[in-house]
Coordinates of C-alpha atoms in Angstrom, one line a residue:
M202 CA 116.1 159.9 89.3
G203 CA 115.2 158.2 86.4
V204 CA 112.9 155.9 87.8
S205 CA 110.2 154.1 86.4
A206 CA 106.6 154.7 87.5
R207 CA 106.0 151.2 88.1
R208 CA 108.5 151.4 91.1
R209 CA 108.6 152.7 94.4
I210 CA 111.8 153.1 96.0
I211 CA 111.7 152.0 100.0
Y212 CA 114.8 153.3 102.2
V213 CA 116.5 151.0 104.9
P214 CA 119.9 150.1 106.8
L215 CA 122.7 148.3 104.6
L216 CA 122.1 145.1 105.9
N217 CA 126.2 144.0 106.6
E218 CA 127.5 144.0 103.3
P219 CA 131.5 144.6 103.7
N220 CA 133.4 146.9 103.6
S221 CA 130.3 149.6 103.3
N222 CA 128.8 152.8 106.0
S223 CA 126.5 152.6 103.2
A224 CA 122.8 151.8 103.2
L225 CA 120.0 149.3 101.2
V226 CA 117.6 150.4 98.6
L227 CA 115.9 148.0 98.0
F228 CA 114.1 149.0 94.5
L229 CA 110.6 146.5 94.7
S230 CA 109.1 146.2 91.0
L231 CA 104.8 145.8 91.3
T232 CA 105.1 143.6 88.2
S233 CA 107.7 141.4 90.0
D234 CA 107.9 139.6 93.9
V235 CA 112.4 140.0 93.6
A236 CA 114.1 142.5 95.3
V237 CA 117.1 144.0 94.3
G238 CA 119.9 145.6 96.5
V239 CA 121.8 148.2 95.2
K240 CA 124.6 150.0 97.5
V241 CA 124.3 154.1 97.7
R242 CA 126.6 156.4 99.4
D243 CA 126.5 158.5 102.4
L244 CA 125.1 161.2 100.5
V245 CA 122.5 164.6 101.5
G246 CA 119.5 164.1 100.4
T247 CA 115.5 164.3 101.3
G248 CA 115.0 160.5 102.7
S249 CA 116.4 159.5 105.8
V250 CA 117.0 155.5 107.6
S251 CA 117.2 155.4 111.3
N252 CA 119.8 152.2 111.8
G253 CA 118.6 151.4 115.3
S254 CA 120.5 154.5 117.5
D255 CA 120.5 157.7 114.9
S256 CA 119.1 159.0 111.1
K257 CA 120.8 159.6 108.1
K258 CA 120.2 161.8 105.5
L259 CA 120.8 159.3 102.2
R260 CA 119.9 160.1 98.5
V261 CA 120.0 157.3 95.4
E262 CA 123.0 158.1 92.9
D263 CA 121.6 158.3 89.5
R264 CA 124.5 156.3 88.0
M265 CA 123.4 153.1 90.3
E266 CA 121.1 151.0 88.8
S267 CA 118.8 148.2 90.3
V268 CA 120.6 145.3 87.9
P269 CA 120.9 141.4 88.4
S270 CA 123.8 140.5 89.9
R271 CA 125.9 136.4 89.1
V272 CA 126.6 137.2 92.8
I273 CA 124.6 136.4 95.4
H274 CA 123.3 137.7 99.4
I275 CA 122.1 135.5 101.2
R276 CA 121.1 136.6 104.8
K277 CA 119.8 135.5 108.7
L278 CA 121.5 132.3 108.3
P279 CA 121.3 129.4 111.5
N280 CA 125.0 130.0 113.2
E281 CA 125.6 126.8 112.7
V282 CA 125.2 126.3 109.3
S283 CA 127.7 124.6 106.5
E284 CA 128.7 125.5 103.2
T285 CA 127.4 122.7 102.2
E286 CA 124.2 124.3 103.3
V287 CA 124.7 127.4 101.6
I288 CA 125.9 125.4 98.0
A289 CA 123.2 123.5 97.2
L290 CA 121.5 126.8 97.7
G291 CA 122.4 127.3 94.3
L292 CA 122.4 124.1 93.5
P293 CA 119.8 123.2 91.2
F294 CA 120.1 126.9 88.7
G295 CA 123.5 125.9 87.7
K296 CA 127.4 125.8 89.0
V297 CA 128.5 128.0 91.7
T298 CA 131.8 129.3 91.1
N299 CA 132.7 131.0 94.6
I300 CA 131.2 131.2 98.6
L301 CA 132.3 133.5 100.8
M302 CA 131.0 133.2 104.5
L303 CA 130.5 135.9 107.0
R304 CA 129.7 133.6 110.1
G305 CA 129.4 136.4 112.2
K306 CA 127.2 138.5 110.8
N307 CA 124.6 135.2 109.9
Q308 CA 125.3 135.5 105.9
A309 CA 127.0 134.6 102.8
F310 CA 127.9 136.2 98.7
L311 CA 127.4 132.9 97.0
E312 CA 128.5 133.1 92.8
L313 CA 127.3 130.8 90.3
G314 CA 128.5 130.5 86.9
T315 CA 126.0 132.7 85.3
E316 CA 124.1 135.6 85.4
E317 CA 121.0 134.4 84.2
A318 CA 121.1 131.1 86.3
A319 CA 121.5 134.1 89.5
V320 CA 118.5 135.7 87.6
T321 CA 116.4 132.0 87.7
M322 CA 117.0 131.2 91.4
V323 CA 116.4 134.8 92.3
N324 CA 112.7 134.4 91.0
Y325 CA 112.6 131.1 92.4
Y326 CA 112.9 132.2 95.8
A327 CA 110.2 134.7 95.5
A328 CA 108.0 132.4 95.3
V329 CA 109.0 129.5 97.6
T330 CA 110.7 131.0 100.2
P331 CA 113.9 129.4 101.0
Q332 CA 115.1 127.8 104.3
V333 CA 118.1 126.0 106.0
R334 CA 117.7 124.2 108.5
N335 CA 113.7 125.4 109.3
V336 CA 114.6 128.8 108.7
P337 CA 113.8 131.5 106.9
V338 CA 116.3 133.1 104.5
F339 CA 116.3 135.7 102.4
I340 CA 117.9 136.4 98.7
Q341 CA 118.8 138.8 96.6
Y342 CA 121.5 140.5 94.0
S343 CA 124.6 141.4 95.6
N344 CA 125.7 145.0 94.4
H345 CA 129.4 142.9 93.0
K346 CA 129.6 141.3 90.1
E347 CA 132.1 139.0 91.2
L348 CA 133.7 137.8 94.2
K349 CA 137.7 137.7 95.2
T350 CA 138.1 135.7 98.3
D351 CA 141.2 134.7 100.3
S352 CA 141.5 131.3 99.7
A353 CA 144.0 131.6 103.0
L354 CA 141.6 132.7 104.7
N355 CA 138.1 130.3 103.3
Q356 CA 139.8 127.1 102.6
R357 CA 137.3 125.6 103.6
A358 CA 134.8 126.7 101.6
Q359 CA 137.1 126.7 99.2
A360 CA 137.5 122.9 99.5
V361 CA 133.9 122.1 99.6
L362 CA 134.4 124.2 96.3
Q363 CA 136.6 122.0 94.7
A364 CA 134.6 119.5 95.0
V365 CA 131.4 120.8 94.4
S366 CA 133.4 121.7 91.3
A367 CA 134.7 118.4 90.4
V368 CA 131.3 116.6 91.3
Q369 CA 129.3 119.5 88.4
D370 CA 132.4 118.5 86.1
G371 CA 131.6 115.0 85.9
G372 CA 134.8 114.2 87.8
S373 CA 135.8 113.9 91.4
P374 CA 136.9 115.9 94.0
N375 CA 140.4 116.0 94.9
S376 CA 142.5 114.0 96.8
E377 CA 144.4 116.9 98.7
S378 CA 141.6 119.1 99.2
G379 CA 140.8 118.0 103.0
P380 CA 138.0 118.7 104.4
S381 CA 136.4 117.9 101.2
E382 CA 136.5 114.6 101.2
S383 CA 134.0 113.9 104.0
V384 CA 131.5 116.2 103.1
L385 CA 130.6 115.6 99.1
A386 CA 131.1 112.6 96.5
P387 CA 130.3 112.7 93.4
P388 CA 126.4 111.0 92.4
P389 CA 127.1 108.2 91.0
S390 CA 123.0 106.5 91.1
P391 CA 120.1 108.1 92.7
V392 CA 119.8 105.6 94.9
L393 CA 120.7 106.7 98.7
R394 CA 121.7 104.8 101.6
I395 CA 120.3 106.4 104.8
I396 CA 121.4 104.8 108.4
I397 CA 118.7 106.5 111.6
D398 CA 121.4 106.6 114.4
N399 CA 119.4 107.8 117.6
M400 CA 116.3 106.3 116.9
F401 CA 113.8 107.1 119.5
Y402 CA 111.2 107.3 117.9
P403 CA 109.7 105.4 114.9
V404 CA 110.7 106.0 110.7
T405 CA 108.2 105.0 108.5
L406 CA 108.4 105.0 104.8
D407 CA 106.0 108.4 104.8
V408 CA 108.0 109.8 107.0
L409 CA 111.4 109.0 104.6
Q410 CA 108.9 109.7 102.0
Q411 CA 108.0 113.2 103.1
I412 CA 111.2 114.5 103.9
F413 CA 113.0 113.6 100.9
S414 CA 110.7 114.9 97.8
K415 CA 111.1 118.3 98.5
F416 CA 114.3 118.0 96.9
G417 CA 112.4 115.7 94.0
T418 CA 110.6 112.5 92.5
V419 CA 111.3 110.0 95.4
M420 CA 110.3 107.1 93.4
K421 CA 111.6 103.4 95.2
I422 CA 111.8 103.3 99.2
I423 CA 113.3 99.7 101.0
T424 CA 114.0 99.3 104.7
F425 CA 115.3 96.4 106.8
T426 CA 118.1 96.4 109.9
K427 CA 121.7 96.0 109.4
N428 CA 124.3 96.0 112.3
N429 CA 121.9 96.8 114.3
Q430 CA 121.0 100.5 113.2
F431 CA 117.5 100.9 111.4
Q432 CA 118.8 102.1 107.0
A433 CA 116.6 102.4 104.6
L434 CA 117.4 102.7 100.2
L435 CA 116.4 105.3 98.9
Q436 CA 115.9 105.8 95.0
F437 CA 115.4 109.1 93.8
S438 CA 114.6 110.3 89.5
D439 CA 117.7 111.7 89.3
P440 CA 121.1 110.9 90.5
V441 CA 121.3 115.6 91.0
N442 CA 117.9 115.2 92.6
A443 CA 119.9 112.8 95.1
Q444 CA 122.9 114.7 95.4
Q445 CA 121.1 117.8 96.9
A446 CA 119.0 116.3 99.3
K447 CA 122.7 114.8 101.3
L448 CA 123.9 117.7 101.0
S449 CA 120.3 119.7 102.5
L450 CA 120.1 116.5 104.7
D451 CA 123.2 114.7 106.3
G452 CA 123.3 115.3 109.5
Q453 CA 119.7 116.9 110.4
N454 CA 117.6 115.5 113.0
I455 CA 114.3 114.3 112.1
Y456 CA 112.8 113.7 115.5
N457 CA 114.4 116.9 118.5
S458 CA 117.4 115.6 119.3
C459 CA 116.6 112.2 118.0
C460 CA 117.2 110.5 114.3
T461 CA 119.7 111.9 112.4
L462 CA 120.0 111.1 109.4
R463 CA 123.4 109.3 108.3
I464 CA 123.3 109.8 104.4
D465 CA 125.5 108.9 101.7
F466 CA 125.3 107.0 98.1
S467 CA 124.6 103.5 97.6
K468 CA 126.3 101.2 94.9
L469 CA 123.4 100.8 93.5
V470 CA 122.2 102.1 90.4
N471 CA 118.1 100.8 90.8
L472 CA 116.4 99.1 93.5
N473 CA 113.8 95.9 92.9
V474 CA 110.7 96.1 94.8
K475 CA 108.9 92.9 94.7
Y476 CA 106.4 94.1 97.4
N477 CA 104.4 97.6 98.5
N478 CA 104.1 97.6 102.0
D479 CA 105.7 98.7 105.5
K480 CA 108.6 97.8 104.8
S481 CA 109.5 98.8 101.0
R482 CA 107.6 100.6 98.4
D483 CA 107.5 101.7 94.3
Y484 CA 106.2 104.7 94.3
T485 CA 105.4 104.0 90.2
R486 CA 103.9 100.7 90.4
P487 CA 101.1 100.2 93.8
E488 CA 99.8 97.3 92.0
L489 CA 102.7 95.3 93.7
P490 CA 101.4 93.2 96.3
A491 CA 101.5 92.8 99.7
G492 CA 103.9 89.6 99.8
D493 CA 103.2 86.8 102.5
G494 CA 103.2 87.7 106.1
Q495 CA 103.5 91.6 105.0
P496 CA 101.1 93.9 106.4
A497 CA 99.2 95.9 102.7
V498 CA 99.2 100.0 103.4
D499 CA 95.5 101.1 102.5
P500 CA 95.4 103.2 99.2
S501 CA 93.7 105.6 101.6
V502 CA 95.6 105.6 104.9
A503 CA 99.2 106.5 102.6
A504 CA 96.9 109.3 101.0
A505 CA 95.7 110.8 104.5
L506 CA 99.9 110.1 105.9
S507 CA 101.0 112.3 102.6
K508 CA 98.5 114.8 103.2
D509 CA 98.3 115.2 107.0
S510 CA 102.6 114.3 108.2
T511 CA 104.5 117.4 108.9
S512 CA 108.7 116.8 107.9
L513 CA 111.7 117.8 108.6
L514 CA 110.8 120.4 106.3
G515 CA 107.9 121.5 106.6
K516 CA 106.3 123.8 109.1
Q517 CA 106.1 124.3 112.5
P518 CA 103.2 120.3 113.3
D519 CA 100.8 120.8 115.5
K520 CA 101.7 120.7 119.5
M521 CA 99.7 117.3 120.0
N522 CA 102.6 117.4 122.9
S523 CA 104.1 119.2 125.3
P524 CA 105.5 122.2 123.7
T525 CA 109.0 121.3 124.3
C526 CA 108.7 117.7 122.9
C527 CA 109.0 119.3 118.9
P528 CA 110.6 122.7 117.6
A529 CA 109.4 123.9 114.6
G530 CA 109.6 121.8 111.7
A531 CA 110.7 118.7 113.5
I532 CA 107.3 116.3 113.2
S533 CA 105.3 115.1 115.5
P534 CA 106.4 112.1 117.5
L535 CA 102.4 111.1 118.2
S536 CA 101.3 111.3 114.6
A537 CA 104.6 109.9 113.6
A538 CA 103.9 107.2 116.0
A539 CA 100.2 106.9 114.1
A540 CA 101.7 107.3 111.4
A541 CA 104.1 104.5 112.1
A542 CA 100.6 101.9 113.1
A543 CA 98.6 102.8 110.6
A544 CA 101.6 102.1 107.9
A545 CA 101.6 98.8 109.5
G546 CA 97.9 98.7 108.6
R547 CA 97.2 96.9 112.2
V548 CA 95.5 100.2 114.5
A549 CA 94.0 103.7 113.0
L550 CA 94.6 106.6 112.8
S551 CA 95.8 109.3 116.0
G552 CA 92.2 110.2 117.4
H553 CA 90.5 106.5 117.0
S554 CA 92.9 104.1 118.3
G555 CA 92.7 101.8 121.9
S556 CA 93.7 102.5 124.4
G557 CA 97.8 100.8 124.7
G558 CA 99.7 99.2 121.7
V559 CA 99.9 95.4 122.6
L560 CA 102.4 93.9 120.6
L561 CA 102.1 89.6 118.8
V562 CA 106.1 87.6 119.7
S563 CA 106.0 84.2 118.3
N564 CA 108.9 82.0 117.7
L565 CA 109.2 81.9 121.8
N566 CA 111.6 80.0 123.6
E567 CA 108.6 78.2 125.4
E568 CA 110.6 75.9 127.2
M569 CA 112.9 79.4 128.8
V570 CA 110.5 82.5 127.7
T571 CA 108.6 83.6 130.7
P572 CA 106.4 86.6 131.2
Q573 CA 109.3 88.5 133.7
S574 CA 111.7 87.7 130.5
L575 CA 109.5 90.1 128.0
F576 CA 108.3 92.1 130.9
T577 CA 112.3 92.9 131.0
L578 CA 113.5 92.4 128.0
F579 CA 110.4 95.1 125.6
G580 CA 110.7 97.0 128.8
V581 CA 113.8 98.6 127.1
Y582 CA 111.6 100.0 124.8
G583 CA 108.6 101.3 126.6
D584 CA 106.2 100.6 129.9
V585 CA 105.0 96.9 130.0
Q586 CA 102.0 96.7 131.0
R587 CA 100.5 93.6 130.4
V588 CA 102.1 90.1 129.5
K589 CA 100.6 87.0 128.2
I590 CA 101.7 83.8 127.0
L591 CA 99.6 81.4 124.7
Y592 CA 97.5 78.9 126.3
N593 CA 97.5 76.7 123.5
K594 CA 100.1 78.2 121.4
K595 CA 103.5 78.6 123.8
D596 CA 105.9 80.0 122.1
S597 CA 103.7 83.5 121.2
A598 CA 103.1 85.9 123.5
L599 CA 100.5 89.2 123.5
I600 CA 102.5 92.2 125.3
Q601 CA 100.8 95.5 126.0
L602 CA 102.7 98.6 126.7
S603 CA 101.8 101.6 127.6
D604 CA 101.3 103.0 124.1
A605 CA 101.4 102.5 120.8
N606 CA 104.4 104.4 120.0
Q607 CA 105.7 102.7 122.5
A608 CA 105.4 99.4 120.5
Q609 CA 105.9 100.4 117.5
L610 CA 109.7 101.8 118.3
A611 CA 109.4 98.6 120.2
M612 CA 108.3 95.8 117.5
S613 CA 111.3 98.1 115.5
H614 CA 114.2 97.3 117.1
L615 CA 113.1 93.7 118.8
N616 CA 111.6 92.1 115.4
G617 CA 114.3 89.5 114.1
Q618 CA 116.0 89.7 117.3
K619 CA 117.9 86.5 118.7
M620 CA 115.6 85.5 122.9
Y621 CA 116.7 82.5 124.1
G622 CA 118.6 80.6 120.6
K623 CA 115.4 81.4 119.0
I624 CA 114.8 84.4 116.3
I625 CA 111.2 86.4 117.8
R626 CA 109.4 88.1 115.6
V627 CA 107.2 90.8 116.7
T628 CA 104.4 92.0 114.6
L629 CA 101.6 94.8 115.8
S630 CA 99.2 92.8 117.8
K631 CA 95.1 93.4 116.4
H632 CA 93.9 93.5 120.0
Q633 CA 94.1 96.9 121.8
T634 CA 94.5 95.9 125.5
V635 CA 95.5 92.2 126.7
Q636 CA 93.0 90.3 129.0
L637 CA 93.8 89.0 133.1
P638 CA 92.4 85.9 133.4
R639 CA 89.4 85.5 135.5
E640 CA 89.1 85.8 138.9
G641 CA 90.5 82.8 140.5
L642 CA 90.9 80.7 137.2
D643 CA 94.9 79.0 136.8
D644 CA 96.1 79.9 134.0
Q645 CA 99.7 78.5 134.9
G646 CA 101.7 81.6 135.0
L647 CA 100.8 82.4 131.7
T648 CA 99.4 86.2 132.6
K649 CA 101.1 89.0 134.5
D650 CA 99.9 92.9 135.1
F651 CA 102.8 94.8 135.6
T652 CA 100.9 98.3 135.6
S653 CA 102.3 99.6 138.8
S654 CA 105.4 97.9 138.8
P655 CA 108.1 100.0 139.8
L656 CA 110.7 98.9 137.4
H657 CA 108.8 101.2 134.5
R658 CA 112.0 103.5 132.8
F659 CA 109.6 105.7 131.1
K660 CA 107.3 107.0 134.0
K661 CA 109.0 109.8 134.7
P662 CA 108.6 112.6 132.6
G663 CA 112.0 114.5 131.4
S664 CA 113.6 111.3 132.3
K665 CA 116.9 110.3 131.2
N666 CA 115.6 107.5 129.6
F667 CA 114.0 108.9 126.8
Q668 CA 117.4 110.1 125.6
N669 CA 119.3 107.1 126.2
I670 CA 116.7 104.1 123.8
F671 CA 118.8 102.2 121.5
P672 CA 119.0 99.2 119.5
P673 CA 120.0 95.7 120.7
S674 CA 123.6 96.0 121.1
A675 CA 126.4 93.4 122.4
T676 CA 127.9 96.5 124.1
L677 CA 125.6 97.0 127.7
H678 CA 125.7 100.0 129.9
L679 CA 125.7 99.5 133.4
S680 CA 124.4 101.8 136.6
N681 CA 123.8 102.3 139.8
I682 CA 126.8 100.5 140.8
P683 CA 127.8 100.8 144.5
E684 CA 131.4 101.7 144.8
D685 CA 132.9 99.1 146.9
V686 CA 131.9 96.7 143.5
T687 CA 135.3 96.2 141.5
E688 CA 135.5 95.7 137.0
E689 CA 136.4 92.0 138.3
D690 CA 133.0 91.6 140.8
L691 CA 130.8 92.4 137.3
K692 CA 132.9 90.4 134.7
L693 CA 132.4 87.4 137.0
L694 CA 128.3 88.8 137.7
F695 CA 127.6 88.9 133.7
S696 CA 130.1 86.4 132.9
N697 CA 127.3 83.9 134.9
S698 CA 124.7 84.3 132.2
G699 CA 126.1 82.2 130.5
G700 CA 128.7 84.1 127.8
T701 CA 131.7 85.8 127.3
V702 CA 132.9 88.9 128.7
K703 CA 135.1 91.0 126.2
A704 CA 135.9 94.6 127.6
F705 CA 135.3 96.6 130.3
K706 CA 135.4 100.7 131.1
F707 CA 134.3 102.0 134.1
F708 CA 133.5 105.6 133.8
Q709 CA 135.4 108.3 135.9
D710 CA 133.0 107.9 139.4
H711 CA 133.1 104.5 139.3
K712 CA 128.1 104.1 139.8
M713 CA 127.8 103.7 135.5
A714 CA 130.1 101.6 133.2
L715 CA 130.7 100.4 129.7
L716 CA 130.8 96.1 129.6
Q717 CA 130.9 94.3 126.4
M718 CA 129.5 90.9 125.8
S719 CA 130.4 89.3 122.3
T720 CA 127.3 88.6 121.0
V721 CA 124.7 90.3 121.0
E722 CA 122.1 88.0 121.8
E723 CA 124.2 87.2 125.0
A724 CA 124.2 91.1 125.6
I725 CA 120.0 90.3 125.3
Q726 CA 120.3 87.2 127.7
A727 CA 122.3 89.6 130.1
L728 CA 120.1 91.9 130.0
I729 CA 117.1 89.9 130.8
D730 CA 118.7 88.2 134.1
L731 CA 121.0 91.3 135.4
H732 CA 119.0 94.2 135.3
N733 CA 117.2 95.2 138.4
Y734 CA 119.8 92.6 140.3
D735 CA 120.4 93.3 144.0
M736 CA 123.6 94.4 144.5
G737 CA 123.8 94.3 148.4
G738 CA 122.9 97.8 150.4
G739 CA 119.7 98.7 148.8
H740 CA 121.8 99.5 145.5
R741 CA 119.8 97.5 142.4
L742 CA 121.9 97.1 139.4
R743 CA 120.1 99.2 135.9
V744 CA 121.3 98.0 132.7
S745 CA 120.3 99.2 129.3
F746 CA 122.2 98.7 125.9
S747 CA 124.8 101.3 124.4
K748 CA 125.6 103.0 121.1
S749 CA 129.2 102.7 122.2
T750 CA 132.0 100.5 121.9
I751 CA 135.1 100.5 124.5

C-alpha cells in the first residue's frame, strides 16, 4: 500500500461525510496524535468494517494520501449548536472562509483561509480536546479541498460567516446580512459587558475569572448592579480574546438552568480599577488596597479559589449536592456560594464555616422596621430563621438564614435597595448565629425566632420557588388568588399600600397575575405589606418579584 512502517492503519465506518457510501480510514502517525481522515471506495480488499448491521470488504487505493486540507470535519456536535459556536473553534487559528452545518448528523465542515491554519488547528486540538457546550467534539481533516455550499440552503451560516469576515477584516457586518447583526459585532475593545439573567445562585469575581480565562488573559473585572441586574465589566489583554469569549459564552448558563450570561462589547476600552476586593479586581496590580468598608481578598483564599473552583467550561464538579443539581461542566452551587463568602472575607471555605449565614443590615428606618418586615423581604431569597434588631442601634439588624448560600443571594439582591424610604446596606456578618434573648428578658420584641414559620418559601425540596428568584423589580407576581377577586379588587388593595398601580395583567386561569407599581421601592413596600395577606376562604396571597414587564 506504500504506507510507511511508522504508521498503522485502522479501518472504521465512514462517519457520515456527505454523498458517499465509503468507509473512513484513519492513519494514526506514531509520531503525532493527529488523526487524518481519508475516504476510500467500497472495493474488495483484505480488511473488513462493521457498520452495525453488516460487514463490507475494503481495500485502500494506493493513490489516496492522508494529506492535510484547509477543510476541517467536526463531529459529535451538540444538538442545538449554533454557527457562531462552530466558527469560534476556528477563529483563533486564522480566517474562516466557509462553513457547512449538517444538523441532522451533528456534524459540520469548516473551511479555513489557508492549509497552514488548518494544520495548526488540528495539531492544537489533538493535544487539547475541544468542547462545545461542555460536550467534547472530534476534529479531523476532511478529504474535501474546499467547500462548495448552496447559499440558498445555507443562508444563516453564510450570514454569520459574512459578519465574521467583516470583523476579521477590520470592518463591520453588512447591515443587510440579517441574522448576523445580532450575533457578532466588531470588537472595538477588549472590554466585555456581562449581564447575568435569572441569578438564582451568586456569581463572584472568581467565578467569572475562571470562566473567561479559558479564552485569554483576564486583566480586570468590575461588578455592579444596574437596572436591578447583576452586571460586570471584564477586560481581556486582547480584543480577539474578548470576541472569542463572546462567541462561545453568550447565552450559556453558569449553573444548571439559571445564571445565564448575556454578553456584549463595552464602549470602554480600558477599566480603571482602584480597589481589589469582592466588587472589583485588577489582576495586574495585586498591591491595590481594599478600599474603605470593602473586605479585602485574602491572597491564600484567592489562590485556593483559583485552583479548586470548577467553571462552566471545566470538568464535572464534585457532587456536593443532589445528583440532579449540577450537570457536567456546571459550577457546584454550594462551592460557588462558599467561594462568594470567602471572597467577601467573612466566612471560611465550605467545610469550615458555621451552621448558617448571618447578614448585618444597616441604615434601616428605625421608626418603621420590624422583625416581621425584614423576615418577609429577606424571605424572598432564603428561609429566614431569626431576626434581631440591635437594642442600642435600632437602625441595624442581624438576619440569620438557613445557610451561607441564601445569605449571599439575599445580600447580592437587596444591598442598595430602598426600604421605608432609606437605602439599606447589607453585608455578611462575623456572627454565625443570632442569639435569642435570655428567658424572661424583655427585649421589646426586637428579636424573633422564625425557625418553625410556615411561610418559608424554600423548605420543600424541588419547589417551583427555586426557579423564580429575581432581583427586586417594579413588577410583582401574584398567586393563590381566589376566583371571585377582580382586577379592581387587587388594584385597590395594592394602591392602599402607599403606591400607584401602573399596570395589571391576569394569567389565563385568573389564579395568578402580574401587577406593576410605579417604582421598585413601592413594589418592595407592597410585597412586605401584602405577602401572605388573607384574601378570605382560606386563600393567602403570595407575592414575589417578577422578571417580566407588562
